Amino acid sequence: MSIEVVPTNAGLGAQIKRVDLAKPMDDELFAEIEATLDEHGVIVLRDQEITPEQQVAFSARFGEVAVNHNAKDFGIDGSPEIYLISNITKEGRLIGTPRAGSEWHTDMSYAKVPARATMLHAIEVPELDGLSLGDTEFANTAAAWDALPPALQEKLAGLTGTFDFRGRKRGRPISEETIAQYPPVEHPIVRTHPRTGRKGLYVMRNDCTGIVGMNVEEAQLLIDVLAEHIIRPEFVYRHRWCVGDVVVWDNCTAQHKAMIDYDLPQRRLMWRTTVKGSVPF
Ligand code: OGA
Ligand code: MN
């Protein structure tokens, strides 16, 4: 039996039906899932009941699983690859990062080798009298590129951005060691997808701090214009979470942003895994 793919009808993303991640998965089935991620940028698998080990094993099908620098404080015993995104406290201490990704971004663009894909598995979803909160928005960077006028595409094609770990406000102090691990790097602001060859915009506020060969004002203006273009409503899908959702996004094709429209006692808990990628070109 093969999978059923239901596109979201929004700017990107598709739901994959008839997959149980708790069952063994042969290469053929995984290839269909991977092809769906390549095509749609975001995939959603509902009603999954899996252990941390099963999530890590599924993540590893996409590539080497990274251990996040936050996982030593916000991890799960026995599964260092799982990093908790959560606003829950236990004995007065947060168990995870509470406001991860509240501005538009793509994961680890500040690294020489950014993340290929990120997976979130919803364990607890905040709600108000049945209305779920804490949605995640996604934007299609490839569709945003396609929609640019040819003259602007030509101007952007050879440009290189500077990406800096320190460009983004973070929820808590970052250790000197982590900062030293991520010196500023350069990436093309028009990326070619390593698997599909499709071009997409790779630029966003905060993480992208400048453009090589442009003065600060000129660069910031271009970054702002492109960042706003990428999140035009026609390129966006807003995911409303249900407990048991497993969502995987491609960090080349998609940017994302967390909606912070809830607070304790409304609880949110996600298990996050990250798959290593390749040097952007
Ligand atoms: C992330 C992230 C968004 C969310 O985990 O990288 O940006 O909605 N999360 O939790
Ligand atoms: Mn993120």
PDB file of C-alpha atoms and ligand atoms in Angstrom:
ATOM      1  CA  MET A   1       0.000   0.000   0.000  1.00  0.00           C
ATOM      2  CA  SER A   2       1.419   3.371  -0.868  1.00  0.00           C
ATOM      3  CA  ILE A   3       0.929   6.716   0.789  1.00  0.00           C
ATOM      4  CA  GLU A   4      -1.755   9.276   0.101  1.00  0.00           C
ATOM      5  CA  VAL A   5      -0.558  12.869  -0.335  1.00  0.00           C
ATOM      6  CA  VAL A   6      -2.995  15.700   0.331  1.00  0.00           C
ATOM      7  CA  PRO A   7      -1.558  19.160  -0.443  1.00  0.00           C
ATOM      8  CA  THR A   8      -2.519  21.860   2.050  1.00  0.00           C
ATOM      9  CA  ASN A   9      -4.019  24.145  -0.615  1.00  0.00           C
ATOM     10  CA  ALA A  10      -1.870  26.931   0.843  1.00  0.00           C
ATOM     11  CA  GLY A  11       1.568  28.263  -0.141  1.00  0.00           C
ATOM     12  CA  LEU A  12       3.333  24.954   0.560  1.00  0.00           C
ATOM     13  CA  GLY A  13       3.050  21.730   2.507  1.00  0.00           C
ATOM     14  CA  ALA A  14       1.204  18.439   2.218  1.00  0.00           C
ATOM     15  CA  GLN A  15      -0.312  15.935   4.582  1.00  0.00           C
ATOM     16  CA  ILE A  16       0.829  12.342   4.184  1.00  0.00           C
ATOM     17  CA  LYS A  17      -1.778   9.737   5.067  1.00  0.00           C
ATOM     18  CA  ARG A  18      -1.537   5.986   5.672  1.00  0.00           C
ATOM     19  CA  VAL A  19       1.844   6.054   7.406  1.00  0.00           C
ATOM     20  CA  ASP A  20       2.396   4.732  10.931  1.00  0.00           C
ATOM     21  CA  LEU A  21       5.841   5.781  12.114  1.00  0.00           C
ATOM     22  CA  ALA A  22       5.722   3.180  14.896  1.00  0.00           C
ATOM     23  CA  LYS A  23       5.898   0.412  12.260  1.00  0.00           C
ATOM     24  CA  PRO A  24       8.974  -0.651  10.306  1.00  0.00           C
ATOM     25  CA  MET A  25       9.412   1.352   7.105  1.00  0.00           C
ATOM     26  CA  ASP A  26      10.982  -0.070   3.956  1.00  0.00           C
ATOM     27  CA  ASP A  27      13.136   1.994   1.603  1.00  0.00           C
ATOM     28  CA  GLU A  28      10.380   2.288  -0.962  1.00  0.00           C
ATOM     29  CA  LEU A  29       7.963   3.864   1.505  1.00  0.00           C
ATOM     30  CA  PHE A  30      10.644   6.193   2.815  1.00  0.00           C
ATOM     31  CA  ALA A  31      11.500   7.267  -0.743  1.00  0.00           C
ATOM     32  CA  GLU A  32       7.869   8.326  -1.265  1.00  0.00           C
ATOM     33  CA  ILE A  33       7.937  10.349   1.952  1.00  0.00           C
ATOM     34  CA  GLU A  34      11.234  11.997   1.018  1.00  0.00           C
ATOM     35  CA  ALA A  35       9.969  12.841  -2.477  1.00  0.00           C
ATOM     36  CA  THR A  36       6.892  14.457  -0.919  1.00  0.00           C
ATOM     37  CA  LEU A  37       9.118  16.592   1.309  1.00  0.00           C
ATOM     38  CA  ASP A  38      11.209  17.583  -1.733  1.00  0.00           C
ATOM     39  CA  GLU A  39       8.118  18.594  -3.662  1.00  0.00           C
ATOM     40  CA  HIS A  40       6.079  20.318  -0.944  1.00  0.00           C
ATOM     41  CA  GLY A  41       8.708  21.681   1.475  1.00  0.00           C
ATOM     42  CA  VAL A  42       6.686  20.696   4.562  1.00  0.00           C
ATOM     43  CA  ILE A  43       5.064  17.347   5.374  1.00  0.00           C
ATOM     44  CA  VAL A  44       2.501  16.619   8.059  1.00  0.00           C
ATOM     45  CA  LEU A  45       1.859  13.146   9.518  1.00  0.00           C
ATOM     46  CA  ARG A  46      -1.055  13.067  11.951  1.00  0.00           C
ATOM     47  CA  ASP A  47      -1.902  10.821  14.918  1.00  0.00           C
ATOM     48  CA  GLN A  48       1.576   9.407  15.439  1.00  0.00           C
ATOM     49  CA  GLU A  49       2.342   7.567  18.664  1.00  0.00           C
ATOM     50  CA  ILE A  50       6.074   7.120  18.725  1.00  0.00           C
ATOM     51  CA  THR A  51       8.842   6.935  21.290  1.00  0.00           C
ATOM     52  CA  PRO A  52      11.846   9.283  21.292  1.00  0.00           C
ATOM     53  CA  GLU A  53      13.906   6.420  19.823  1.00  0.00           C
ATOM     54  CA  GLN A  54      11.426   5.991  16.969  1.00  0.00           C
ATOM     55  CA  GLN A  55      11.491   9.723  16.210  1.00  0.00           C
ATOM     56  CA  VAL A  56      15.292   9.725  16.141  1.00  0.00           C
ATOM     57  CA  ALA A  57      15.287   6.637  13.883  1.00  0.00           C
ATOM     58  CA  PHE A  58      12.806   8.252  11.452  1.00  0.00           C
ATOM     59  CA  SER A  59      14.866  11.465  11.448  1.00  0.00           C
ATOM     60  CA  ALA A  60      18.007   9.453  10.668  1.00  0.00           C
ATOM     61  CA  ARG A  61      16.432   8.214   7.418  1.00  0.00           C
ATOM     62  CA  PHE A  62      16.834  11.781   6.082  1.00  0.00           C
ATOM     63  CA  GLY A  63      20.502  12.069   7.099  1.00  0.00           C
ATOM     64  CA  GLU A  64      22.773  12.427  10.081  1.00  0.00           C
ATOM     65  CA  VAL A  65      20.868  13.663  13.133  1.00  0.00           C
ATOM     66  CA  ALA A  66      22.407  16.698  14.834  1.00  0.00           C
ATOM     67  CA  VAL A  67      22.652  17.241  18.575  1.00  0.00           C
ATOM     68  CA  ASN A  68      21.464  20.802  19.278  1.00  0.00           C
ATOM     69  CA  HIS A  69      23.591  23.008  21.513  1.00  0.00           C
ATOM     70  CA  ASN A  70      20.522  23.419  23.765  1.00  0.00           C
ATOM     71  CA  ALA A  71      19.899  19.697  24.137  1.00  0.00           C
ATOM     72  CA  LYS A  72      22.237  19.291  27.103  1.00  0.00           C
ATOM     73  CA  ASP A  73      19.870  21.468  29.164  1.00  0.00           C
ATOM     74  CA  PHE A  74      16.644  20.720  27.308  1.00  0.00           C
ATOM     75  CA  GLY A  75      16.979  17.098  26.282  1.00  0.00           C
ATOM     76  CA  ILE A  76      15.393  13.754  27.065  1.00  0.00           C
ATOM     77  CA  ASP A  77      17.250  11.143  29.067  1.00  0.00           C
ATOM     78  CA  GLY A  78      18.617   8.498  26.753  1.00  0.00           C
ATOM     79  CA  SER A  79      17.902  10.433  23.530  1.00  0.00           C
ATOM     80  CA  PRO A  80      20.389  13.319  23.251  1.00  0.00           C
ATOM     81  CA  GLU A  81      19.177  13.996  19.695  1.00  0.00           C
ATOM     82  CA  ILE A  82      15.792  15.145  21.022  1.00  0.00           C
ATOM     83  CA  TYR A  83      15.636  18.790  22.029  1.00  0.00           C
ATOM     84  CA  LEU A  84      12.516  20.008  23.822  1.00  0.00           C
ATOM     85  CA  ILE A  85      10.666  23.122  22.678  1.00  0.00           C
ATOM     86  CA  SER A  86       8.428  23.932  25.615  1.00  0.00           C
ATOM     87  CA  ASN A  87       7.162  26.563  28.029  1.00  0.00           C
ATOM     88  CA  ILE A  88       6.624  23.974  30.788  1.00  0.00           C
ATOM     89  CA  THR A  89       8.533  24.259  34.051  1.00  0.00           C
ATOM     90  CA  LYS A  90       9.423  21.431  36.403  1.00  0.00           C
ATOM     91  CA  GLU A  91      10.532  22.297  39.940  1.00  0.00           C
ATOM     92  CA  GLY A  92      10.812  25.937  38.909  1.00  0.00           C
ATOM     93  CA  ARG A  93      12.986  25.258  35.855  1.00  0.00           C
ATOM     94  CA  LEU A  94      12.066  25.332  32.192  1.00  0.00           C
ATOM     95  CA  ILE A  95      12.233  21.899  30.554  1.00  0.00           C
ATOM     96  CA  GLY A  96      12.740  23.361  27.049  1.00  0.00           C
ATOM     97  CA  THR A  97      13.235  26.495  24.976  1.00  0.00           C
ATOM     98  CA  PRO A  98       9.962  28.379  25.418  1.00  0.00           C
ATOM     99  CA  ARG A  99       9.860  30.822  22.493  1.00  0.00           C
ATOM    100  CA  ALA A 100      11.911  29.130  19.809  1.00  0.00           C
ATOM    101  CA  GLY A 101      11.669  30.814  16.442  1.00  0.00           C
ATOM    102  CA  SER A 102       9.233  33.639  17.116  1.00  0.00           C
ATOM    103  CA  GLU A 103      10.600  35.590  14.115  1.00  0.00           C
ATOM    104  CA  TRP A 104      10.713  34.332  10.506  1.00  0.00           C
ATOM    105  CA  HIS A 105      13.842  32.242   9.960  1.00  0.00           C
ATOM    106  CA  THR A 106      15.247  28.967   8.688  1.00  0.00           C
ATOM    107  CA  ASP A 107      17.156  26.657  10.992  1.00  0.00           C
ATOM    108  CA  MET A 108      20.895  27.082  11.410  1.00  0.00           C
ATOM    109  CA  SER A 109      21.452  29.521   8.535  1.00  0.00           C
ATOM    110  CA  TYR A 110      24.192  30.927  10.790  1.00  0.00           C
ATOM    111  CA  ALA A 111      26.177  27.684  10.367  1.00  0.00           C
ATOM    112  CA  LYS A 112      28.557  26.834   7.556  1.00  0.00           C
ATOM    113  CA  VAL A 113      26.503  23.687   7.080  1.00  0.00           C
ATOM    114  CA  PRO A 114      22.881  24.548   7.935  1.00  0.00           C
ATOM    115  CA  ALA A 115      20.248  21.967   8.850  1.00  0.00           C
ATOM    116  CA  ARG A 116      18.646  20.091   5.957  1.00  0.00           C
ATOM    117  CA  ALA A 117      15.405  19.402   7.781  1.00  0.00           C
ATOM    118  CA  THR A 118      13.767  19.855  11.164  1.00  0.00           C
ATOM    119  CA  MET A 119      11.095  17.644  12.718  1.00  0.00           C
ATOM    120  CA  LEU A 120       8.651  18.625  15.445  1.00  0.00           C
ATOM    121  CA  HIS A 121       6.421  16.105  17.177  1.00  0.00           C
ATOM    122  CA  ALA A 122       3.551  17.624  19.148  1.00  0.00           C
ATOM    123  CA  ILE A 123       3.217  16.116  22.631  1.00  0.00           C
ATOM    124  CA  GLU A 124       1.179  18.929  24.226  1.00  0.00           C
ATOM    125  CA  VAL A 125      -0.626  21.708  22.339  1.00  0.00           C
ATOM    126  CA  PRO A 126      -1.860  24.831  24.166  1.00  0.00           C
ATOM    127  CA  GLU A 127      -5.539  25.669  23.828  1.00  0.00           C
ATOM    128  CA  LEU A 128      -8.227  28.048  24.949  1.00  0.00           C
ATOM    129  CA  ASP A 129     -11.579  26.323  25.418  1.00  0.00           C
ATOM    130  CA  GLY A 130     -10.928  24.007  22.485  1.00  0.00           C
ATOM    131  CA  LEU A 131      -9.184  26.548  20.249  1.00  0.00           C
ATOM    132  CA  SER A 132      -5.626  25.344  19.649  1.00  0.00           C
ATOM    133  CA  LEU A 133      -2.884  27.935  20.018  1.00  0.00           C
ATOM    134  CA  GLY A 134       0.816  28.044  19.219  1.00  0.00           C
ATOM    135  CA  ASP A 135       0.510  27.462  15.459  1.00  0.00           C
ATOM    136  CA  THR A 136       3.608  27.426  13.271  1.00  0.00           C
ATOM    137  CA  GLU A 137       3.688  29.365  10.002  1.00  0.00           C
ATOM    138  CA  PHE A 138       5.722  28.272   6.982  1.00  0.00           C
ATOM    139  CA  ALA A 139       6.646  30.241   3.848  1.00  0.00           C
ATOM    140  CA  ASN A 140       7.695  28.918   0.448  1.00  0.00           C
ATOM    141  CA  THR A 141      11.046  30.466  -0.516  1.00  0.00           C
ATOM    142  CA  ALA A 142      11.100  28.765  -3.931  1.00  0.00           C
ATOM    143  CA  ALA A 143       7.674  30.089  -4.954  1.00  0.00           C
ATOM    144  CA  ALA A 144       8.791  33.498  -3.678  1.00  0.00           C
ATOM    145  CA  TRP A 145      11.842  33.328  -5.965  1.00  0.00           C
ATOM    146  CA  ASP A 146       9.763  32.209  -8.961  1.00  0.00           C
ATOM    147  CA  ALA A 147       7.427  35.173  -8.474  1.00  0.00           C
ATOM    148  CA  LEU A 148      10.175  37.808  -8.657  1.00  0.00           C
ATOM    149  CA  PRO A 149      10.488  39.883 -11.836  1.00  0.00           C
ATOM    150  CA  PRO A 150      13.381  38.690 -14.058  1.00  0.00           C
ATOM    151  CA  ALA A 151      15.265  41.980 -13.635  1.00  0.00           C
ATOM    152  CA  LEU A 152      15.380  41.549  -9.870  1.00  0.00           C
ATOM    153  CA  GLN A 153      16.234  37.837 -10.184  1.00  0.00           C
ATOM    154  CA  GLU A 154      19.197  38.821 -12.308  1.00  0.00           C
ATOM    155  CA  LYS A 155      20.369  41.378  -9.766  1.00  0.00           C
ATOM    156  CA  LEU A 156      20.105  38.885  -6.895  1.00  0.00           C
ATOM    157  CA  ALA A 157      21.549  35.818  -8.610  1.00  0.00           C
ATOM    158  CA  GLY A 158      25.219  36.366  -7.751  1.00  0.00           C
ATOM    159  CA  LEU A 159      24.801  37.942  -4.311  1.00  0.00           C
ATOM    160  CA  THR A 160      26.248  36.562  -1.102  1.00  0.00           C
ATOM    161  CA  GLY A 161      24.817  37.226   2.345  1.00  0.00           C
ATOM    162  CA  THR A 162      26.565  37.358   5.697  1.00  0.00           C
ATOM    163  CA  PHE A 163      24.850  35.249   8.343  1.00  0.00           C
ATOM    164  CA  ASP A 164      25.623  35.801  11.985  1.00  0.00           C
ATOM    165  CA  PHE A 165      24.540  33.734  14.974  1.00  0.00           C
ATOM    166  CA  ARG A 166      24.558  36.921  17.057  1.00  0.00           C
ATOM    167  CA  GLY A 167      22.085  38.671  14.735  1.00  0.00           C
ATOM    168  CA  ARG A 168      19.044  37.133  16.400  1.00  0.00           C
ATOM    169  CA  LYS A 169      17.709  37.939  19.859  1.00  0.00           C
ATOM    170  CA  ARG A 170      17.694  34.727  21.884  1.00  0.00           C
ATOM    171  CA  GLY A 171      15.610  33.792  24.881  1.00  0.00           C
ATOM    172  CA  ARG A 172      18.538  33.183  27.185  1.00  0.00           C
ATOM    173  CA  PRO A 173      22.244  33.907  27.392  1.00  0.00           C
ATOM    174  CA  ILE A 174      24.336  31.826  24.997  1.00  0.00           C
ATOM    175  CA  SER A 175      27.663  30.448  26.191  1.00  0.00           C
ATOM    176  CA  GLU A 176      30.939  31.823  24.845  1.00  0.00           C
ATOM    177  CA  GLU A 177      31.678  28.307  23.656  1.00  0.00           C
ATOM    178  CA  THR A 178      28.567  28.193  21.455  1.00  0.00           C
ATOM    179  CA  ILE A 179      29.245  31.680  20.069  1.00  0.00           C
ATOM    180  CA  ALA A 180      32.814  30.654  19.236  1.00  0.00           C
ATOM    181  CA  GLN A 181      31.416  27.599  17.444  1.00  0.00           C
ATOM    182  CA  TYR A 182      29.441  29.829  15.039  1.00  0.00           C
ATOM    183  CA  PRO A 183      31.563  32.645  13.605  1.00  0.00           C
ATOM    184  CA  PRO A 184      29.828  34.701  10.861  1.00  0.00           C
ATOM    185  CA  VAL A 185      29.489  32.791   7.568  1.00  0.00           C
ATOM    186  CA  GLU A 186      28.598  33.616   3.967  1.00  0.00           C
ATOM    187  CA  HIS A 187      25.884  31.928   1.888  1.00  0.00           C
ATOM    188  CA  PRO A 188      24.362  32.751  -1.502  1.00  0.00           C
ATOM    189  CA  ILE A 189      21.033  34.542  -0.974  1.00  0.00           C
ATOM    190  CA  VAL A 190      19.639  32.579  -3.911  1.00  0.00           C
ATOM    191  CA  ARG A 191      20.064  28.906  -3.054  1.00  0.00           C
ATOM    192  CA  THR A 192      19.809  25.906  -5.324  1.00  0.00           C
ATOM    193  CA  HIS A 193      18.031  22.998  -3.683  1.00  0.00           C
ATOM    194  CA  PRO A 194      20.614  20.191  -3.434  1.00  0.00           C
ATOM    195  CA  ARG A 195      18.089  17.473  -4.384  1.00  0.00           C
ATOM    196  CA  THR A 196      15.638  19.113  -6.779  1.00  0.00           C
ATOM    197  CA  GLY A 197      17.788  21.852  -8.332  1.00  0.00           C
ATOM    198  CA  ARG A 198      15.014  24.357  -7.701  1.00  0.00           C
ATOM    199  CA  LYS A 199      16.103  27.885  -6.799  1.00  0.00           C
ATOM    200  CA  GLY A 200      14.834  29.649  -3.699  1.00  0.00           C
ATOM    201  CA  LEU A 201      15.501  32.796  -1.698  1.00  0.00           C
ATOM    202  CA  TYR A 202      17.761  32.298   1.287  1.00  0.00           C
ATOM    203  CA  VAL A 203      17.520  35.574   3.119  1.00  0.00           C
ATOM    204  CA  MET A 204      15.768  36.763   6.280  1.00  0.00           C
ATOM    205  CA  ARG A 205      16.029  39.488   8.903  1.00  0.00           C
ATOM    206  CA  ASN A 206      18.275  39.063  11.977  1.00  0.00           C
ATOM    207  CA  ASP A 207      20.223  35.972  10.923  1.00  0.00           C
ATOM    208  CA  CYS A 208      21.222  37.557   7.605  1.00  0.00           C
ATOM    209  CA  THR A 209      23.078  40.659   8.752  1.00  0.00           C
ATOM    210  CA  GLY A 210      24.510  41.994   5.506  1.00  0.00           C
ATOM    211  CA  ILE A 211      25.203  41.503   1.816  1.00  0.00           C
ATOM    212  CA  VAL A 212      28.749  41.332   0.537  1.00  0.00           C
ATOM    213  CA  GLY A 213      29.734  44.422  -1.454  1.00  0.00           C
ATOM    214  CA  MET A 214      26.774  46.539  -0.286  1.00  0.00           C
ATOM    215  CA  ASN A 215      26.744  49.232   2.330  1.00  0.00           C
ATOM    216  CA  VAL A 216      24.738  48.607   5.496  1.00  0.00           C
ATOM    217  CA  GLU A 217      21.677  50.682   4.544  1.00  0.00           C
ATOM    218  CA  GLU A 218      21.419  49.319   1.016  1.00  0.00           C
ATOM    219  CA  ALA A 219      21.803  45.745   2.277  1.00  0.00           C
ATOM    220  CA  GLN A 220      19.245  46.158   5.065  1.00  0.00           C
ATOM    221  CA  LEU A 221      16.730  47.599   2.620  1.00  0.00           C
ATOM    222  CA  LEU A 222      17.137  44.620   0.284  1.00  0.00           C
ATOM    223  CA  ILE A 223      16.942  42.140   3.185  1.00  0.00           C
ATOM    224  CA  ASP A 224      13.738  43.810   4.424  1.00  0.00           C
ATOM    225  CA  VAL A 225      12.150  43.849   0.959  1.00  0.00           C
ATOM    226  CA  LEU A 226      12.917  40.176   0.330  1.00  0.00           C
ATOM    227  CA  ALA A 227      11.977  39.058   3.862  1.00  0.00           C
ATOM    228  CA  GLU A 228       8.547  40.667   3.433  1.00  0.00           C
ATOM    229  CA  HIS A 229       8.138  39.280  -0.087  1.00  0.00           C
ATOM    230  CA  ILE A 230       8.765  35.700   1.082  1.00  0.00           C
ATOM    231  CA  ILE A 231       5.915  35.916   3.603  1.00  0.00           C
ATOM    232  CA  ARG A 232       3.235  37.194   1.225  1.00  0.00           C
ATOM    233  CA  PRO A 233       0.036  35.302   2.113  1.00  0.00           C
ATOM    234  CA  GLU A 234       0.074  33.267  -1.123  1.00  0.00           C
ATOM    235  CA  PHE A 235       3.392  31.658  -0.126  1.00  0.00           C
ATOM    236  CA  VAL A 236       2.370  30.808   3.467  1.00  0.00           C
ATOM    237  CA  TYR A 237       0.864  27.768   5.187  1.00  0.00           C
ATOM    238  CA  ARG A 238      -0.139  28.065   8.840  1.00  0.00           C
ATOM    239  CA  HIS A 239      -0.044  24.756  10.651  1.00  0.00           C
ATOM    240  CA  ARG A 240      -2.572  24.248  13.409  1.00  0.00           C
ATOM    241  CA  TRP A 241      -1.177  21.585  15.702  1.00  0.00           C
ATOM    242  CA  CYS A 242      -2.908  18.502  17.066  1.00  0.00           C
ATOM    243  CA  VAL A 243      -1.322  16.201  19.637  1.00  0.00           C
ATOM    244  CA  GLY A 244       0.438  13.423  17.711  1.00  0.00           C
ATOM    245  CA  ASP A 245       1.378  15.556  14.696  1.00  0.00           C
ATOM    246  CA  VAL A 246       4.804  14.970  13.236  1.00  0.00           C
ATOM    247  CA  VAL A 247       5.808  17.831  10.933  1.00  0.00           C
ATOM    248  CA  VAL A 248       9.020  17.877   8.903  1.00  0.00           C
ATOM    249  CA  TRP A 249      10.232  20.949   7.041  1.00  0.00           C
ATOM    250  CA  ASP A 250      12.943  21.448   4.477  1.00  0.00           C
ATOM    251  CA  ASN A 251      15.102  24.368   5.604  1.00  0.00           C
ATOM    252  CA  CYS A 252      16.035  25.259   2.019  1.00  0.00           C
ATOM    253  CA  THR A 253      12.472  25.473   0.649  1.00  0.00           C
ATOM    254  CA  ALA A 254      10.728  26.732   3.778  1.00  0.00           C
ATOM    255  CA  GLN A 255      11.085  29.494   6.314  1.00  0.00           C
ATOM    256  CA  HIS A 256       9.053  29.282   9.503  1.00  0.00           C
ATOM    257  CA  LYS A 257       7.835  31.231  12.497  1.00  0.00           C
ATOM    258  CA  ALA A 258       6.237  30.231  15.796  1.00  0.00           C
ATOM    259  CA  MET A 259       3.098  32.057  16.948  1.00  0.00           C
ATOM    260  CA  ILE A 260       3.437  32.949  20.613  1.00  0.00           C
ATOM    261  CA  ASP A 261      -0.239  33.519  21.423  1.00  0.00           C
ATOM    262  CA  TYR A 262      -0.398  31.441  24.623  1.00  0.00           C
ATOM    263  CA  ASP A 263       1.180  31.395  28.055  1.00  0.00           C
ATOM    264  CA  LEU A 264       1.135  29.191  31.153  1.00  0.00           C
ATOM    265  CA  PRO A 265      -1.032  27.537  32.368  1.00  0.00           C
ATOM    266  CA  GLN A 266      -1.444  26.753  28.639  1.00  0.00           C
ATOM    267  CA  ARG A 267       1.297  24.213  27.979  1.00  0.00           C
ATOM    268  CA  ARG A 268       3.188  23.491  24.788  1.00  0.00           C
ATOM    269  CA  LEU A 269       5.624  20.603  24.393  1.00  0.00           C
ATOM    270  CA  MET A 270       7.358  19.578  21.171  1.00  0.00           C
ATOM    271  CA  TRP A 271      10.059  17.006  20.602  1.00  0.00           C
ATOM    272  CA  ARG A 272      12.444  18.441  18.045  1.00  0.00           C
ATOM    273  CA  THR A 273      15.041  16.651  15.939  1.00  0.00           C
ATOM    274  CA  THR A 274      17.322  18.187  13.342  1.00  0.00           C
ATOM    275  CA  VAL A 275      18.920  16.570  10.302  1.00  0.00           C
ATOM    276  CA  LYS A 276      22.283  17.846   9.106  1.00  0.00           C
ATOM    277  CA  GLY A 277      22.493  19.316   5.629  1.00  0.00           C
ATOM    278  CA  SER A 278      25.106  20.417   3.117  1.00  0.00           C
ATOM    279  CA  VAL A 279      26.956  23.634   2.266  1.00  0.00           C
ATOM    280  CA  PRO A 280      24.538  25.969   0.403  1.00  0.00           C
ATOM    281  CA  PHE A 281      25.322  26.775  -3.249  1.00  0.00           C
TER     282      PHE A 281
HETATM  283  C1  OGA B   1      12.235  25.372  15.719  1.00  0.00           C
HETATM  284  C2  OGA B   1      11.176  26.392  15.622  1.00  0.00           C
HETATM  285  C3  OGA B   1       8.807  26.719  15.848  1.00  0.00           C
HETATM  286  C4  OGA B   1       7.690  26.298  16.737  1.00  0.00           C
HETATM  287  O1  OGA B   1      12.068  24.422  16.503  1.00  0.00           O
HETATM  288  O2  OGA B   1      13.243  25.493  14.993  1.00  0.00           O
HETATM  289  O3  OGA B   1      11.392  27.416  15.024  1.00  0.00           O
HETATM  290  O4  OGA B   1       6.537  26.569  16.382  1.00  0.00           O
HETATM  291  N1  OGA B   1      10.004  26.072  16.174  1.00  0.00           N
HETATM  292  O5  OGA B   1       7.955  25.702  17.784  1.00  0.00           O
HETATM  293 MN    MN B   2      13.293  27.212  13.827  1.00  0.00          MN
END
